[in-house]
XYZ file of C-alpha atoms in Angstrom:
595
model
C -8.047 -53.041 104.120
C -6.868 -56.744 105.076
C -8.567 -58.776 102.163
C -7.386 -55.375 99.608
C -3.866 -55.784 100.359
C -3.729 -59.500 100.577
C -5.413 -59.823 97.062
C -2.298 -57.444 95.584
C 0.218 -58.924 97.451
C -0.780 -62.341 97.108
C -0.929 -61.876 92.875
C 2.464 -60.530 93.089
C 3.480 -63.388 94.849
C 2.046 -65.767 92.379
C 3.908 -64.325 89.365
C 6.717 -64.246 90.969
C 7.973 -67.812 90.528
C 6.791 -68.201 86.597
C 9.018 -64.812 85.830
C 12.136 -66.336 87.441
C 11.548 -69.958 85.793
C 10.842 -67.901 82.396
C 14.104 -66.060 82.974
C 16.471 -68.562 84.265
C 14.608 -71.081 80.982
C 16.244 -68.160 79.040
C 19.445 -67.568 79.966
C 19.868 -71.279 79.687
C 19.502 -71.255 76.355
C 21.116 -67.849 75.453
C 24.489 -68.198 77.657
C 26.860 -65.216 77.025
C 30.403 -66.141 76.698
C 31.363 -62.332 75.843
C 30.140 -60.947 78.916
C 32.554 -60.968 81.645
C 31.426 -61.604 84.937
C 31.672 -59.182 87.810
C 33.187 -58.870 90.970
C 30.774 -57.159 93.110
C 27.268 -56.159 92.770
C 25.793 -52.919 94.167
C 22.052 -53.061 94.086
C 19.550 -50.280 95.816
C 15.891 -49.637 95.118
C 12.682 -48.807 96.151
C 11.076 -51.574 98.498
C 7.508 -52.956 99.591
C 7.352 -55.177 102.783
C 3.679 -57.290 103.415
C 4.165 -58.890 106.592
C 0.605 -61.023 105.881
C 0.697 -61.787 109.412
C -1.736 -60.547 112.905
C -0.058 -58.418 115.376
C -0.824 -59.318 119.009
C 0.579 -57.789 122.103
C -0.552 -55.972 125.327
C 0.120 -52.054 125.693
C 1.088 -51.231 129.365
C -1.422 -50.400 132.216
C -3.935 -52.644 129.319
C -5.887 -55.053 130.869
C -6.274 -57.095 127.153
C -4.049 -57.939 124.761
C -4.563 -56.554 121.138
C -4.449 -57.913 117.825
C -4.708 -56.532 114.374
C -3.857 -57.715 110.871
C -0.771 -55.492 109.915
C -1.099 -53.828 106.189
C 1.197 -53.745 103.549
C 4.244 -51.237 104.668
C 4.724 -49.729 100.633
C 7.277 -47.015 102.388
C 10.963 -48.972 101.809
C 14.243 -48.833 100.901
C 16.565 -51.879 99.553
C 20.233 -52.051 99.769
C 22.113 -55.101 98.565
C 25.926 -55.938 98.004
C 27.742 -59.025 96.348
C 30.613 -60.660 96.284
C 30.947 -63.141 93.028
C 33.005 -66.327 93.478
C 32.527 -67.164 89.920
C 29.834 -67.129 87.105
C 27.227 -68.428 89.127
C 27.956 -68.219 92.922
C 28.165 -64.792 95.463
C 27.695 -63.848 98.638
C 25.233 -60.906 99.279
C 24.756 -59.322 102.314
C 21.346 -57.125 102.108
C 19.329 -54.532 103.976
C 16.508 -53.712 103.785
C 14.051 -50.259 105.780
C 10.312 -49.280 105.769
C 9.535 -46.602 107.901
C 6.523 -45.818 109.563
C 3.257 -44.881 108.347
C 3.104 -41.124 110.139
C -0.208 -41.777 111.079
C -1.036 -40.280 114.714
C -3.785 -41.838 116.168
C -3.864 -44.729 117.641
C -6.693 -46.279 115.939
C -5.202 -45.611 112.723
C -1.856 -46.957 113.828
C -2.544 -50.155 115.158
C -2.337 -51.989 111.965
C 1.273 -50.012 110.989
C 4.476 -51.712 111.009
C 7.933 -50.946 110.489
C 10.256 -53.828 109.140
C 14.084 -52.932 109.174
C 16.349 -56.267 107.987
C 20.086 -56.488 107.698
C 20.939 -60.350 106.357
C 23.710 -62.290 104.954
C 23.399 -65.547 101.813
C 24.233 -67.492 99.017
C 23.625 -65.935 95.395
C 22.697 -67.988 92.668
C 23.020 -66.131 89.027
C 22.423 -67.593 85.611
C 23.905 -65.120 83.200
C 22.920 -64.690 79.892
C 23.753 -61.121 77.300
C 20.458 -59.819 78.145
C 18.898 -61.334 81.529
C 20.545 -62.278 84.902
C 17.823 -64.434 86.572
C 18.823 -65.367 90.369
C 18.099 -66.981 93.352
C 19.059 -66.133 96.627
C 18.705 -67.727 100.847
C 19.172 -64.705 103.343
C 19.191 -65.350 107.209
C 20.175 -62.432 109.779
C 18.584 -59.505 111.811
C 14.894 -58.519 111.155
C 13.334 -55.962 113.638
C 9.549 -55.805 113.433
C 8.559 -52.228 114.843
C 4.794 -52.264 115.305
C 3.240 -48.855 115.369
C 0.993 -49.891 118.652
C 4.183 -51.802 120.106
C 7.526 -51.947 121.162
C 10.120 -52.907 118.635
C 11.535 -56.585 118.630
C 14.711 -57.615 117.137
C 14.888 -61.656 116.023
C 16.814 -64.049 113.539
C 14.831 -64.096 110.288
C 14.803 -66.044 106.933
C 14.757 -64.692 103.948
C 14.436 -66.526 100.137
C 13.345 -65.968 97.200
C 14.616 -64.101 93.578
C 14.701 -62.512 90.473
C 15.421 -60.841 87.442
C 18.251 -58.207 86.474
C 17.926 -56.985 82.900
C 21.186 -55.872 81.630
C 21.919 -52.724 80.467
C 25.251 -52.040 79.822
C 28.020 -53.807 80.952
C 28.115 -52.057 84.304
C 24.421 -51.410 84.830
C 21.361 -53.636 84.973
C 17.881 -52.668 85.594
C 16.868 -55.352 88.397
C 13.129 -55.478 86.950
C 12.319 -57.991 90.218
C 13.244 -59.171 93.571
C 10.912 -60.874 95.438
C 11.544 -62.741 98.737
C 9.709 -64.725 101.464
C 10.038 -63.770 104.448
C 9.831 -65.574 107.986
C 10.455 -64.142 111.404
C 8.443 -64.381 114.817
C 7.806 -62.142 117.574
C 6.355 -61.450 121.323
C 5.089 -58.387 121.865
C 3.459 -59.567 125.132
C 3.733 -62.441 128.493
C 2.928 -66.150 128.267
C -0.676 -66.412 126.710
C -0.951 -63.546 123.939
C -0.616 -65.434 120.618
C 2.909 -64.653 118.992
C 3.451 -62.450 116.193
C 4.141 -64.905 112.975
C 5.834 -62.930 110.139
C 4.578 -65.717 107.242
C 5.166 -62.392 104.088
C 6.586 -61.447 100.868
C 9.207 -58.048 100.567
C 9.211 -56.820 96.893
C 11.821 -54.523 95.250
C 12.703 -52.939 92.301
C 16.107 -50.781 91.340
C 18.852 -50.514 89.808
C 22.130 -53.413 90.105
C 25.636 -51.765 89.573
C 28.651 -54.306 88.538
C 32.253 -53.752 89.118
C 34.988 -55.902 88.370
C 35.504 -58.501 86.287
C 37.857 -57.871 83.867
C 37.675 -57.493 79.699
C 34.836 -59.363 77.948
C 35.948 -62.600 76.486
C 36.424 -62.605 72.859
C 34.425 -65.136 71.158
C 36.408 -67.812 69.333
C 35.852 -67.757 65.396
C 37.110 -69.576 62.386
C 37.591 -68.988 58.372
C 37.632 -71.166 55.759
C 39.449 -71.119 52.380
C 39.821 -73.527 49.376
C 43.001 -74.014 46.939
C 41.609 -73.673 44.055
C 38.250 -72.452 44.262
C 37.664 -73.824 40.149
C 38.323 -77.022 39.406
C 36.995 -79.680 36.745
C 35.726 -82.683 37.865
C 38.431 -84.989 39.263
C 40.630 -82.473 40.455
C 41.205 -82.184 44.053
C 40.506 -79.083 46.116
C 42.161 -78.391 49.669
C 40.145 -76.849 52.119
C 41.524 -75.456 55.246
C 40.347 -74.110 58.467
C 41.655 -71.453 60.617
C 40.729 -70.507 64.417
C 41.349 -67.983 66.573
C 40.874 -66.873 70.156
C 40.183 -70.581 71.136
C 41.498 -71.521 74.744
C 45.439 -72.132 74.220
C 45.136 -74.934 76.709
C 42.743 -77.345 74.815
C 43.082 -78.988 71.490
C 40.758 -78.045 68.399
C 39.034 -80.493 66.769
C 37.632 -80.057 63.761
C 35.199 -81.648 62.035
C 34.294 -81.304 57.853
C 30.765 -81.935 55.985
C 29.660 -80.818 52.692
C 26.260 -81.517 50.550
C 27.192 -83.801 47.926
C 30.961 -84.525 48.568
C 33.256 -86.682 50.212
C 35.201 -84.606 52.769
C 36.652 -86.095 56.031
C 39.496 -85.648 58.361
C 39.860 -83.926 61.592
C 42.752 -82.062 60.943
C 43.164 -78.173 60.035
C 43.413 -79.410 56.089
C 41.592 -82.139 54.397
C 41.794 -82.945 50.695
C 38.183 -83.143 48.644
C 37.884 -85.278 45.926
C 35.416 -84.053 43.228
C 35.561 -86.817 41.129
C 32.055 -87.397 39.524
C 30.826 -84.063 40.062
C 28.333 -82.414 37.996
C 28.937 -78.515 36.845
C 27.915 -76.108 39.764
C 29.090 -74.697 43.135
C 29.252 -76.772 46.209
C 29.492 -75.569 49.638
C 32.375 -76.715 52.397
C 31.821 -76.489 55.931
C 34.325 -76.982 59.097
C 33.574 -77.118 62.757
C 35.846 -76.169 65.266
C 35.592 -77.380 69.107
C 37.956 -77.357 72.093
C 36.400 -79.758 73.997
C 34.957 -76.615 76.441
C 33.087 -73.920 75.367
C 34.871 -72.887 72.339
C 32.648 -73.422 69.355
C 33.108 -72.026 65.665
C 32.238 -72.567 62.329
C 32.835 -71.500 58.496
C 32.243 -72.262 55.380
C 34.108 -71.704 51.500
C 32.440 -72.961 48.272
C 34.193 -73.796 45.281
C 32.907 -74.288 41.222
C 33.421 -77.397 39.208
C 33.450 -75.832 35.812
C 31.708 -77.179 32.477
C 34.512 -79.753 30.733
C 35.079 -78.255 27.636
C 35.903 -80.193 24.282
C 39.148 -79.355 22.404
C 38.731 -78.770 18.755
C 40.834 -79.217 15.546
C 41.413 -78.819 11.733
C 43.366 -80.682 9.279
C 44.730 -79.635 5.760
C 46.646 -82.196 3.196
C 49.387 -81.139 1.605
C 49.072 -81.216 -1.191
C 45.675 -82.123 -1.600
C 46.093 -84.180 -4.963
C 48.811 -86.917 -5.676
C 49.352 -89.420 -8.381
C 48.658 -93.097 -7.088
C 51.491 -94.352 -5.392
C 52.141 -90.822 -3.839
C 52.018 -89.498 -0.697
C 50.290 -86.420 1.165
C 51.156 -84.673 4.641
C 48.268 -84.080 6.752
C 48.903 -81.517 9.055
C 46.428 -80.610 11.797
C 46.071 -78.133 14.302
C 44.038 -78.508 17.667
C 43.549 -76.335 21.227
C 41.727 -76.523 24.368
C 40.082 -74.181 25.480
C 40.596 -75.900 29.170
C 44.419 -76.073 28.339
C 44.504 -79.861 28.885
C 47.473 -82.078 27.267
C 46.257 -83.289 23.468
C 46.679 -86.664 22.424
C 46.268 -87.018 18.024
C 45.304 -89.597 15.785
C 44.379 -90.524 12.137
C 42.213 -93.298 9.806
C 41.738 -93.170 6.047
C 39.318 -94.502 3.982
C 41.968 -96.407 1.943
C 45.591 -95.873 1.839
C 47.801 -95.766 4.961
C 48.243 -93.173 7.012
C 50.727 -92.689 9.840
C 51.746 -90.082 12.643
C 50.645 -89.579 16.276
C 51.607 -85.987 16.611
C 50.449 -82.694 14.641
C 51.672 -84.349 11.029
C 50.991 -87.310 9.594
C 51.709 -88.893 6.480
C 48.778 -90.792 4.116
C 50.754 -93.301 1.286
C 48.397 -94.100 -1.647
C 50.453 -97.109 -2.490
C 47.177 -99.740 -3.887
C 44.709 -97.613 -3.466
C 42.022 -96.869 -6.136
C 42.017 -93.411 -8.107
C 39.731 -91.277 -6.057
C 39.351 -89.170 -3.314
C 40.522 -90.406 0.104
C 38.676 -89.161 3.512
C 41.264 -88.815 6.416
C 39.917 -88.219 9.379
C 42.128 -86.284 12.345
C 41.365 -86.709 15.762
C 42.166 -85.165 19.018
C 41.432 -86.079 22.662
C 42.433 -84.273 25.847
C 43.532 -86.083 29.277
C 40.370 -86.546 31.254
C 38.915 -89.546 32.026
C 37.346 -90.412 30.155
C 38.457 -88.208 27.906
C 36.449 -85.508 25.704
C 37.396 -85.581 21.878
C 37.133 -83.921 18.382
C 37.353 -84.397 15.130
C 37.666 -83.263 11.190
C 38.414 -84.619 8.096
C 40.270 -83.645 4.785
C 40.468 -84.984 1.245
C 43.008 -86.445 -0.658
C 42.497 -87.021 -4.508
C 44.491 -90.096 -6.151
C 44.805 -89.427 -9.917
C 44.679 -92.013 -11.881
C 48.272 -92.714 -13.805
C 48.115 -91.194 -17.606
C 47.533 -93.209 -20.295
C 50.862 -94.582 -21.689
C 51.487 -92.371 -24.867
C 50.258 -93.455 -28.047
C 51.243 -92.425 -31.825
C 48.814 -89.413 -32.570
C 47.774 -90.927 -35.729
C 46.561 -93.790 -34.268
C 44.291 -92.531 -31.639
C 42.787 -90.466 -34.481
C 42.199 -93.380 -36.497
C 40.248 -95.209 -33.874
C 38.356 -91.646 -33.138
C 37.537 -91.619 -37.342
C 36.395 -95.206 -36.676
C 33.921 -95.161 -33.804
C 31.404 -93.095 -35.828
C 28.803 -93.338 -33.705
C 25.589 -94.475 -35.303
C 21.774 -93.998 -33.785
C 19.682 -97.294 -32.571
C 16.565 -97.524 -34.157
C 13.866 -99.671 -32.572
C 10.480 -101.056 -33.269
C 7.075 -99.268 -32.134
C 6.819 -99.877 -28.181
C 9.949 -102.227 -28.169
C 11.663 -103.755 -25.946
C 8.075 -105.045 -24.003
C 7.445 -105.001 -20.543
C 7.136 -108.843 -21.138
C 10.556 -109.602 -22.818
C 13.116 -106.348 -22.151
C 15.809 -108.376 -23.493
C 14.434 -108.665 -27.013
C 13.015 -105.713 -29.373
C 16.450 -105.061 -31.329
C 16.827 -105.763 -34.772
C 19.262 -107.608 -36.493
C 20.234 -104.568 -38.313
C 20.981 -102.529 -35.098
C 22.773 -105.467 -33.249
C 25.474 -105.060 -36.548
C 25.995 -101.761 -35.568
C 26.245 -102.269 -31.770
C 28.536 -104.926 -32.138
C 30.874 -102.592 -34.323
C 30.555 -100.023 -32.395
C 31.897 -102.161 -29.116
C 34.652 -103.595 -30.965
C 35.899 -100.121 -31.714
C 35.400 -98.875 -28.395
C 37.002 -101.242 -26.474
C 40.342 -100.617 -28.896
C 39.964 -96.711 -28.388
C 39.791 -97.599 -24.055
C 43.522 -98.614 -24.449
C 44.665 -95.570 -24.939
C 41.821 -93.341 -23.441
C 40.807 -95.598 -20.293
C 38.958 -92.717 -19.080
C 36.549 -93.077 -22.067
C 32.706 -93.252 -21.390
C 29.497 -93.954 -23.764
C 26.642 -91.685 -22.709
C 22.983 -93.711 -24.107
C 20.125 -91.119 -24.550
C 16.671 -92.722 -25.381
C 14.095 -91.659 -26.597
C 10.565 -92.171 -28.016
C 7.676 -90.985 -30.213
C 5.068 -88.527 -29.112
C 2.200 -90.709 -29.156
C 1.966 -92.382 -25.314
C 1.887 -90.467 -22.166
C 4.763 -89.280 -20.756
C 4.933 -92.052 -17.698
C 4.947 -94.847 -20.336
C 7.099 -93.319 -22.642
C 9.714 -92.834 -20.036
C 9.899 -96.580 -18.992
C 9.949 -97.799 -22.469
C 13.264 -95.823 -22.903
C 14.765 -96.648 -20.018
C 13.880 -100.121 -21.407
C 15.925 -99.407 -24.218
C 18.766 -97.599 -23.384
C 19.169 -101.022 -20.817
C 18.554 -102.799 -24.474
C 21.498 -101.280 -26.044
C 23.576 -100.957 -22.833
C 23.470 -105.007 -22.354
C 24.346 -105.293 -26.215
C 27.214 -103.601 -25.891
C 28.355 -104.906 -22.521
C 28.061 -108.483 -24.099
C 30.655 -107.429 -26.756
C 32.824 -107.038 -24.367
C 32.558 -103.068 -23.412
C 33.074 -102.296 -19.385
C 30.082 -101.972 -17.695
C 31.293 -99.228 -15.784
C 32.303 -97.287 -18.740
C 28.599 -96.831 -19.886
C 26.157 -94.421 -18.768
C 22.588 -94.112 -19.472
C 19.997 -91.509 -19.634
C 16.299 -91.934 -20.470
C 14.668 -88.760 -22.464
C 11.364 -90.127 -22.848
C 9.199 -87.908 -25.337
C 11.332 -84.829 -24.064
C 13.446 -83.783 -27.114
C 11.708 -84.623 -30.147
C 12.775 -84.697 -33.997
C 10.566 -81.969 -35.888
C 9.246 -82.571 -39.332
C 11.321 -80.129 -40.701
C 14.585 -81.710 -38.602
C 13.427 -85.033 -40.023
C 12.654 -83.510 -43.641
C 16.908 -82.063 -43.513
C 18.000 -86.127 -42.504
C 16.290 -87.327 -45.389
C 17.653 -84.519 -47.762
C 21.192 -85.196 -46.768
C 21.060 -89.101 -46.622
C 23.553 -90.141 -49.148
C 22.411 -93.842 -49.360
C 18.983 -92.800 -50.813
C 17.925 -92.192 -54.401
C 15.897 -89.608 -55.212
C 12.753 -92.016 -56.151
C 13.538 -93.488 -52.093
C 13.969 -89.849 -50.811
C 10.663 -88.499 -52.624
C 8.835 -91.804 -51.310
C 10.015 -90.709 -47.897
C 8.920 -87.357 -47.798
C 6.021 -88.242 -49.439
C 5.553 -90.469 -45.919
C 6.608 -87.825 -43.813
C 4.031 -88.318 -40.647
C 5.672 -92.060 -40.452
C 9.021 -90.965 -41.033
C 8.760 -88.329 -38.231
C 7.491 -91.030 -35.693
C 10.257 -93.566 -37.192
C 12.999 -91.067 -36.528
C 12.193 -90.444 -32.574
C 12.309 -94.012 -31.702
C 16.085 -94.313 -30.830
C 19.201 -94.152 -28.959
C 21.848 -91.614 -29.380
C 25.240 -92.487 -28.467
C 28.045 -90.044 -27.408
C 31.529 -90.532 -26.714
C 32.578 -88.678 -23.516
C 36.186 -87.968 -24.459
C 35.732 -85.959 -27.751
C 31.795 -84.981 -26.973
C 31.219 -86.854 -30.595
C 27.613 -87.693 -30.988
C 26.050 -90.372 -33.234
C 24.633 -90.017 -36.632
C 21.258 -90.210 -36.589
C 21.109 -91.945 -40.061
C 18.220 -93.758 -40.225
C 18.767 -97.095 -42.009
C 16.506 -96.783 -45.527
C 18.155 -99.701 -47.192
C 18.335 -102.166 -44.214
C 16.317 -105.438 -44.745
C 14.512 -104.651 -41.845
C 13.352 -101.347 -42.433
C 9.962 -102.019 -42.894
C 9.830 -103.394 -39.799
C 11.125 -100.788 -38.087
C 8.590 -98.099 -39.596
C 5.786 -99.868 -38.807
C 3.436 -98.419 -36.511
C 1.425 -100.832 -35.369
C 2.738 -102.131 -31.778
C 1.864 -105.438 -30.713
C 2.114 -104.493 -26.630
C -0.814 -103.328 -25.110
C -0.241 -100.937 -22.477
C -2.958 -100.136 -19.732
C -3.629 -97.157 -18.325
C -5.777 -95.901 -15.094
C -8.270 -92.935 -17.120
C -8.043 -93.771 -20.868
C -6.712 -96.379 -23.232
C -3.364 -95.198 -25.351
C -2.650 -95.519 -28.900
C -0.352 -98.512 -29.862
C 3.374 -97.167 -31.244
């Protein structure tokens, strides 16, 4: 029965001190600032006293003393009260009775004890929301009543702890209470051992609180930003609010954010966004008095995507006469609402006006159309523009009037006449030569009379078309009349005609004279007689190919187009007909016929 309850008691005793240092670790960490803390403590429960000590002591008319080891006494009542100074220190008085075992004999009763205690010590509490670990020092009266003795009453020490859980505010389930206990006794004269109560009492029960007052409300803080959308740039104020902090103490407060410059320890700071990207960015503020009064919140605000203003321009009107003078008027927004700043360039001309109009002289510039280009750009920095353009068209001035007659005479004059050229001429070798002195006559005519007819038509153009015979491929074909529309183009422009007023176009074999078409020229030539006209058509083939080696003319202002006379009687006509070419012209597959 010793070693039995030894073993149990001794186990409790061993977890007793890592559930109080696992509590108290706890409620250090988990202090409750809500709860307030009570005046006075009620505590009763059930109670188990293990004196772990030998009893020895001499029964009357004995002629020995006795000794037994005393068992555990599991027949007990606790009863505790406390008086709480503050959050951490009371003063509990405590009692404490474990009655007898009711056993009769007294065999059976020799190792029965009862313990009655009534003591008076310090309180130590931690207090947390959840768990009140404690430790306590007890000293007063402790009456050991063996059941094979006479009762003794002597000054006892008591210490130990353990662990309320809170239920409510007024109730807490005291899971624990465990408490060494040390006390000695006589039970008989000088020479019997003494009675050395070395043991543990253990309770568990219920811990009623009174007192105290209202719970303390926790301090707390909000945050709010002015505005909460900005654009980068723009500052944002962000303020902090506390409450329920302790009146007496100052608030500090103290601002961070991920990615921004805040500081300043007062209840407002200023945040300055510039360089931000697009996105939402968080705000936090930390309030302390100095004590226990601890808070924090947090506000985001957005920096918004910048947003490009955009415009549109019109001129009015959109053609003038050189020298004149167009309004450009333009019209921009934002979608951001930002302030607009305008300007303008022009490709020639000048062109002034800050605001929504601005006005583009032609004074010197060139007939043509002018590009004016409007542009807009808001008040960042730097700041985000636009841009569009409009056209203005300078006429050229009208011709200065001239007598009707006389313009038609110079039409009647520049009849246009068809260049004739050699087979395969101008060569590859020498594109400057291959016209005949024949031709060059009427070239040189022809510019004369042109360049009369551009003073009063300056808008006049000569449109070359060559063209050649059927008999080379179509690659070669179209080089050799580009070679002589150039030909006749440099004839002309060294008689004086404007470059610029020439165009060419190169036909190739595209386009060709017919038989037939050539057969109706040689009917209606006037210059031939009919001996030359039946030798002609009697030579038709030749003809044909003679006929398609040219260069129309055409005269852009009337659409007049040249004769295509083909010169019968010139003294180089046999020259011209001839169809043996003298350039030989290579070719990748097969070898062409010479023109």
């Amino acid at each position: 029965m010793y070693s039995q309850s030894k073993s149990g008691l001794g186990r409790l005793v061993a977890m007793l001190p890592a559930m109080i240092i696992f509590g108290c670790a706890f409620a250090t960490f988990a202090v409750a600032q809500d709860r307030p803390v009570p005046k006075w403590e009620l505590y009763g429960g059930y109670s188990v006293f293990d004196p772990a000590a030998d009893v020895h002591g001499q029964r009357p008319a004995a002629l020995l003393p006795l000794s037994s080891r005393l068992e555990t006494n599991p027949k007990g009542v606790g009863l505790s009260g406390t008086y709480n100074f503050n959050r951490w220190l009371g003063l509990t008085i405590d009692g404490s009775n474990h009655w007898g075992s009711g056993e009769t004999t007294f065999a059976t009763r020799i190792d029965d004890t009862r313990f009655d205690n009534i003591s008076l010590g310090p309180k130590f509490t931690l207090r947390s929301r959840h768990f009140s670990p404690f430790l306590e020092a007890l000293a007063g009266d402790h009456r050991l009543v063996p059941e094979a003795f006479h009762s003794v009453d002597k000054l006892g020490f008591m210490a130990g702890g353990g662990l309320d859980i809170n239920l409510s505010r007024h109730i807490a389930w005291r899971l624990i209470r465990a408490d060494y206990v040390f006390s000695t006794y006589r039970f008989a004269p000088g020479g019997v051992p003494t009675t050395d109560i070395r043991g543990v009492r253990l309770q568990t029960g219920l811990n009623f609180m009174f007192g105290g007052g209202e719970p303390a409300i926790a301090p707390s803080a909000a945050c709010s930003l002015q505005p909460t959308e900005v654009f980068a740039g723009e500052p944002v104020t962000a303020t902090a609010t506390g409450s329920n902090f302790n009146p007496k103490r100052t608030v500090k407060y103290t601002w961070s954010g991920t990615g921004l410059r805040v500081a300043g320890t007062d209840a407002s700071t200023q945040i300055d966004t510039m360089g931000l990207q697009p996105g939402s960015y968080a705000v936090n503020a930390n309030l302390s008095d100095g004590s226990n009064g601890l808070a924090s919140c947090s506000a985001t605000f957005t920096v918004k995507q910048p947003r490009p203003p955009s415009i549109s321009c019109v001129a009015d009107p959109a053609s003038v006469q050189s020298g004149g003078s167009s309004t450009i008027k333009s019209n921009a927004s934002s979608p951001d609402g930002r302030r607009l700043t305008y300007s303008y360039t022009a490709s020639a001309g000048q062109i002034s006006g800050t605001g929504e109009t601005a006005t583009l002289t032609t004074a010197g510039a060139q007939s043509g159309p002018i590009t004016v280009t409007c542009n807009v750009s808001d008040d960042r920095n730097p700041p985000l523009t636009a841009s569009s353009t409009t056209t203005v068209n300078v006429e050229a001035p009208p011709p200065p009037p001239a007598p009707p007659a006389e313009v038609q005479q110079l039409e009647t004059r520049l009849a246009l006449h068809s260049i004739y050229f050699q087979t395969a001429r101008p060569t590859v070798q020498n594109p400057t030569g291959g016209l005949l002195a024949s031709q060059a006559e009427i070239l040189q005519t022809l510019a004369a009379d042109f360049n009369n007819y551009l003073k009063y038509r300056p808008d006049a153009h000569l449109i070359l078309s060559g063209h050649a015979d059927p008999r080379g491929s179509a690659e070669y074909n179209k080089t050799l009349t580009e070679r002589r529309v150039e030909r006749t183009k440099n004839a002309l422009v060294e008689h004086g005609v404007p470059q610029d007023h020439i165009e060419t176009r190169s036909i190739g074999k595209e386009e060709q004279l017919t038989a037939d078409q050539t057969r109706a020229l040689i009917a209606q030539d006037p210059d031939l007689t009919a001996a030359d006209r039946q030798q002609m058509l009697n030579n038709l083939p030749v003809m044909v190919l003679a006929n398609n080696r040219r260069v129309d003319v055409n005269l852009s202002t009337t659409g007049q187009q040249s004769t295509r006379l083909y010169p019968f009687n010139a003294k180089d006509f046999l020259a011209l007909i001839n169809t043996k070419g003298v350039e030989k012209r290579p070719t990748p597959r097969k070898k062409s016929k010479k023109r």
